[in-house]
């Protein structure tokens, strides 16, 4: 198994997408890239800690390559929006990739280049140093499978992302 860490806006949304991708063993929502130890959701949402809402994906590289994982990531959120995704605004919602080694860094650069070709060179996704990972509170984990089904925000935002996954990455969707 390998691990990938990406941030693409609300972690409920990115987690929901990657739980449906083949080769993904687990997805954990959390916080990375900030300056406060053990930040809470409330602190991160306030935008004062420097953390991004992110997901840590454990995946089988023989089923899903890191490059393909990044293509799904870039293709299921808007990598051209700086420090936001839709109505979620702030650096905590930035689009970022946190490579864990030099090989992942090279793949991240290549994925951004591919996405730039599809987005007229407007991609703002950053490549950031993978700092300490903080798992989000338990109630955020697998959110879409539970509370998210009753959350109006999630009902408006997540189904279109899942439809985009199924349309654009059919071969990467779990049966």
Short mmCIF file of C-alpha atoms in Angstrom, two decimals:
data_model
loop_
_atom_site.label_atom_id
_atom_site.label_comp_id
_atom_site.label_asym_id
_atom_site.label_seq_id
_atom_site.Cartn_x
_atom_site.Cartn_y
_atom_site.Cartn_z
CA UNK A 1 0.00 0.00 0.00
CA UNK A 2 1.01 3.59 -0.63
CA UNK A 3 -0.27 6.85 0.81
CA UNK A 4 -1.31 10.08 -0.89
CA UNK A 5 -2.32 13.35 0.77
CA UNK A 6 -4.36 15.91 -1.16
CA UNK A 7 -6.51 18.93 -0.35
CA UNK A 8 -9.30 20.00 -2.68
CA UNK A 9 -11.74 22.04 -0.63
CA UNK A 10 -14.13 20.49 1.86
CA UNK A 11 -12.72 17.16 3.01
CA UNK A 12 -16.22 15.65 3.18
CA UNK A 13 -16.38 16.05 -0.61
CA UNK A 14 -12.94 14.72 -1.51
CA UNK A 15 -13.35 11.80 0.91
CA UNK A 16 -16.69 10.86 -0.70
CA UNK A 17 -15.07 10.80 -4.15
CA UNK A 18 -12.07 8.69 -3.18
CA UNK A 19 -14.09 6.14 -1.22
CA UNK A 20 -15.55 5.20 -4.64
CA UNK A 21 -12.21 4.81 -6.47
CA UNK A 22 -10.78 1.37 -7.24
CA UNK A 23 -7.57 0.48 -5.45
CA UNK A 24 -8.36 2.77 -2.52
CA UNK A 25 -8.20 0.88 0.76
CA UNK A 26 -9.02 3.75 3.12
CA UNK A 27 -9.58 7.49 3.24
CA UNK A 28 -9.08 9.64 6.31
CA UNK A 29 -10.11 13.29 6.60
CA UNK A 30 -7.73 15.57 8.43
CA UNK A 31 -5.62 18.69 8.57
CA UNK A 32 -2.15 19.42 7.20
CA UNK A 33 0.06 22.36 6.34
CA UNK A 34 -0.53 24.59 9.34
CA UNK A 35 1.32 25.95 12.34
CA UNK A 36 -0.90 24.87 15.26
CA UNK A 37 -0.51 21.51 16.99
CA UNK A 38 -3.67 19.38 17.13
CA UNK A 39 -6.00 21.91 15.52
CA UNK A 40 -9.74 21.52 15.95
CA UNK A 41 -12.25 21.75 13.12
CA UNK A 42 -13.44 25.08 14.52
CA UNK A 43 -9.88 26.47 14.50
CA UNK A 44 -9.21 25.27 10.95
CA UNK A 45 -12.55 26.66 9.70
CA UNK A 46 -11.63 30.04 11.19
CA UNK A 47 -8.72 30.10 8.75
CA UNK A 48 -6.15 31.10 11.38
CA UNK A 49 -4.08 27.90 11.69
CA UNK A 50 -2.74 27.66 8.13
CA UNK A 51 -4.01 24.09 7.79
CA UNK A 52 -5.85 22.74 4.77
CA UNK A 53 -8.80 20.39 5.03
CA UNK A 54 -7.28 17.35 3.37
CA UNK A 55 -7.58 13.61 2.91
CA UNK A 56 -5.03 10.85 3.39
CA UNK A 57 -5.62 8.03 0.91
CA UNK A 58 -4.15 4.56 1.34
CA UNK A 59 -4.17 2.81 -2.02
CA UNK A 60 -2.82 -0.21 -3.89
CA UNK A 61 -0.38 1.11 -6.54
CA UNK A 62 -0.83 -2.10 -8.57
CA UNK A 63 -4.52 -1.19 -9.04
CA UNK A 64 -4.35 2.62 -9.00
CA UNK A 65 -1.14 4.49 -9.79
CA UNK A 66 -0.30 7.67 -7.91
CA UNK A 67 -0.45 9.57 -11.21
CA UNK A 68 -3.95 8.24 -11.92
CA UNK A 69 -5.01 9.09 -8.35
CA UNK A 70 -3.84 12.65 -8.92
CA UNK A 71 -5.68 12.84 -12.25
CA UNK A 72 -8.90 11.82 -10.45
CA UNK A 73 -8.17 14.43 -7.78
CA UNK A 74 -7.55 17.21 -10.33
CA UNK A 75 -10.59 16.18 -12.37
CA UNK A 76 -13.12 16.05 -9.52
CA UNK A 77 -12.57 19.49 -7.98
CA UNK A 78 -11.86 22.90 -9.52
CA UNK A 79 -8.07 23.33 -9.47
CA UNK A 80 -8.40 26.85 -10.91
CA UNK A 81 -10.04 28.40 -7.83
CA UNK A 82 -7.54 30.02 -5.47
CA UNK A 83 -8.20 29.34 -1.78
CA UNK A 84 -11.75 28.19 -2.35
CA UNK A 85 -14.07 25.57 -3.74
CA UNK A 86 -17.47 27.02 -4.57
CA UNK A 87 -18.91 28.71 -1.48
CA UNK A 88 -16.10 27.43 0.77
CA UNK A 89 -13.63 30.32 0.90
CA UNK A 90 -10.30 30.54 2.70
CA UNK A 91 -6.82 29.03 2.64
CA UNK A 92 -8.17 25.98 4.50
CA UNK A 93 -10.00 25.10 1.24
CA UNK A 94 -6.97 25.48 -1.03
CA UNK A 95 -6.11 23.00 -3.75
CA UNK A 96 -2.84 21.33 -2.80
CA UNK A 97 -0.85 18.15 -3.15
CA UNK A 98 1.42 17.03 -0.30
CA UNK A 99 3.95 14.59 -1.82
CA UNK A 100 5.61 12.16 0.58
CA UNK A 101 8.80 11.68 -1.45
CA UNK A 102 10.63 12.87 -4.56
CA UNK A 103 8.83 10.42 -6.85
CA UNK A 104 5.44 11.72 -5.67
CA UNK A 105 6.66 15.29 -6.13
CA UNK A 106 7.59 14.56 -9.75
CA UNK A 107 4.18 12.91 -10.34
CA UNK A 108 2.46 15.92 -8.73
CA UNK A 109 4.27 18.30 -11.09
CA UNK A 110 3.25 16.14 -14.06
CA UNK A 111 -0.39 15.96 -12.90
CA UNK A 112 -0.55 19.74 -12.56
CA UNK A 113 0.94 20.12 -16.04
CA UNK A 114 -1.70 17.74 -17.47
CA UNK A 115 -4.47 19.62 -15.67
CA UNK A 116 -3.11 22.94 -16.94
CA UNK A 117 -3.50 21.62 -20.50
CA UNK A 118 -7.18 20.93 -19.77
CA UNK A 119 -7.73 24.21 -17.93
CA UNK A 120 -6.02 26.77 -20.14
CA UNK A 121 -3.00 27.12 -17.85
CA UNK A 122 -5.13 28.44 -14.96
CA UNK A 123 -4.41 25.73 -12.36
CA UNK A 124 -3.54 27.16 -8.94
CA UNK A 125 -2.99 23.83 -7.17
CA UNK A 126 0.15 24.02 -5.06
CA UNK A 127 2.69 21.39 -4.16
CA UNK A 128 3.43 21.74 -0.46
CA UNK A 129 5.77 20.07 1.98
CA UNK A 130 4.04 17.19 3.77
CA UNK A 131 4.05 18.41 7.36
CA UNK A 132 2.47 16.71 10.37
CA UNK A 133 -0.89 15.08 9.66
CA UNK A 134 -3.74 15.54 12.12
CA UNK A 135 -6.79 13.29 11.71
CA UNK A 136 -10.05 15.21 11.84
CA UNK A 137 -12.49 14.52 14.62
CA UNK A 138 -14.30 11.17 14.41
CA UNK A 139 -17.60 12.69 13.26
CA UNK A 140 -15.89 13.90 10.06
CA UNK A 141 -14.77 10.41 9.01
CA UNK A 142 -16.99 8.74 6.39
CA UNK A 143 -19.22 11.79 6.72
CA UNK A 144 -21.04 11.35 3.40
CA UNK A 145 -22.08 7.81 4.32
CA UNK A 146 -23.88 9.06 7.44
CA UNK A 147 -24.70 12.62 8.45
CA UNK A 148 -23.78 13.95 5.00
CA UNK A 149 -26.87 12.33 3.49
CA UNK A 150 -28.95 14.73 5.61
CA UNK A 151 -26.73 17.80 5.23
CA UNK A 152 -28.11 20.24 2.59
CA UNK A 153 -24.61 21.49 1.75
CA UNK A 154 -23.37 17.96 1.08
CA UNK A 155 -26.50 17.07 -0.88
CA UNK A 156 -25.84 20.05 -3.16
CA UNK A 157 -22.08 19.58 -3.59
CA UNK A 158 -21.15 15.89 -3.35
CA UNK A 159 -23.51 14.22 -5.91
CA UNK A 160 -22.19 16.40 -8.80
CA UNK A 161 -18.61 15.42 -7.85
CA UNK A 162 -19.57 11.74 -7.77
CA UNK A 163 -21.29 12.11 -11.17
CA UNK A 164 -18.15 13.72 -12.56
CA UNK A 165 -16.09 10.82 -11.18
CA UNK A 166 -18.39 8.28 -12.83
CA UNK A 167 -18.49 10.16 -16.13
CA UNK A 168 -14.85 11.16 -16.48
CA UNK A 169 -13.16 8.22 -14.74
CA UNK A 170 -15.47 5.25 -15.39
CA UNK A 171 -12.63 2.74 -15.34
CA UNK A 172 -11.52 3.96 -11.89
CA UNK A 173 -14.90 3.59 -10.12
CA UNK A 174 -15.65 0.71 -7.77
CA UNK A 175 -18.43 -1.56 -9.01
#
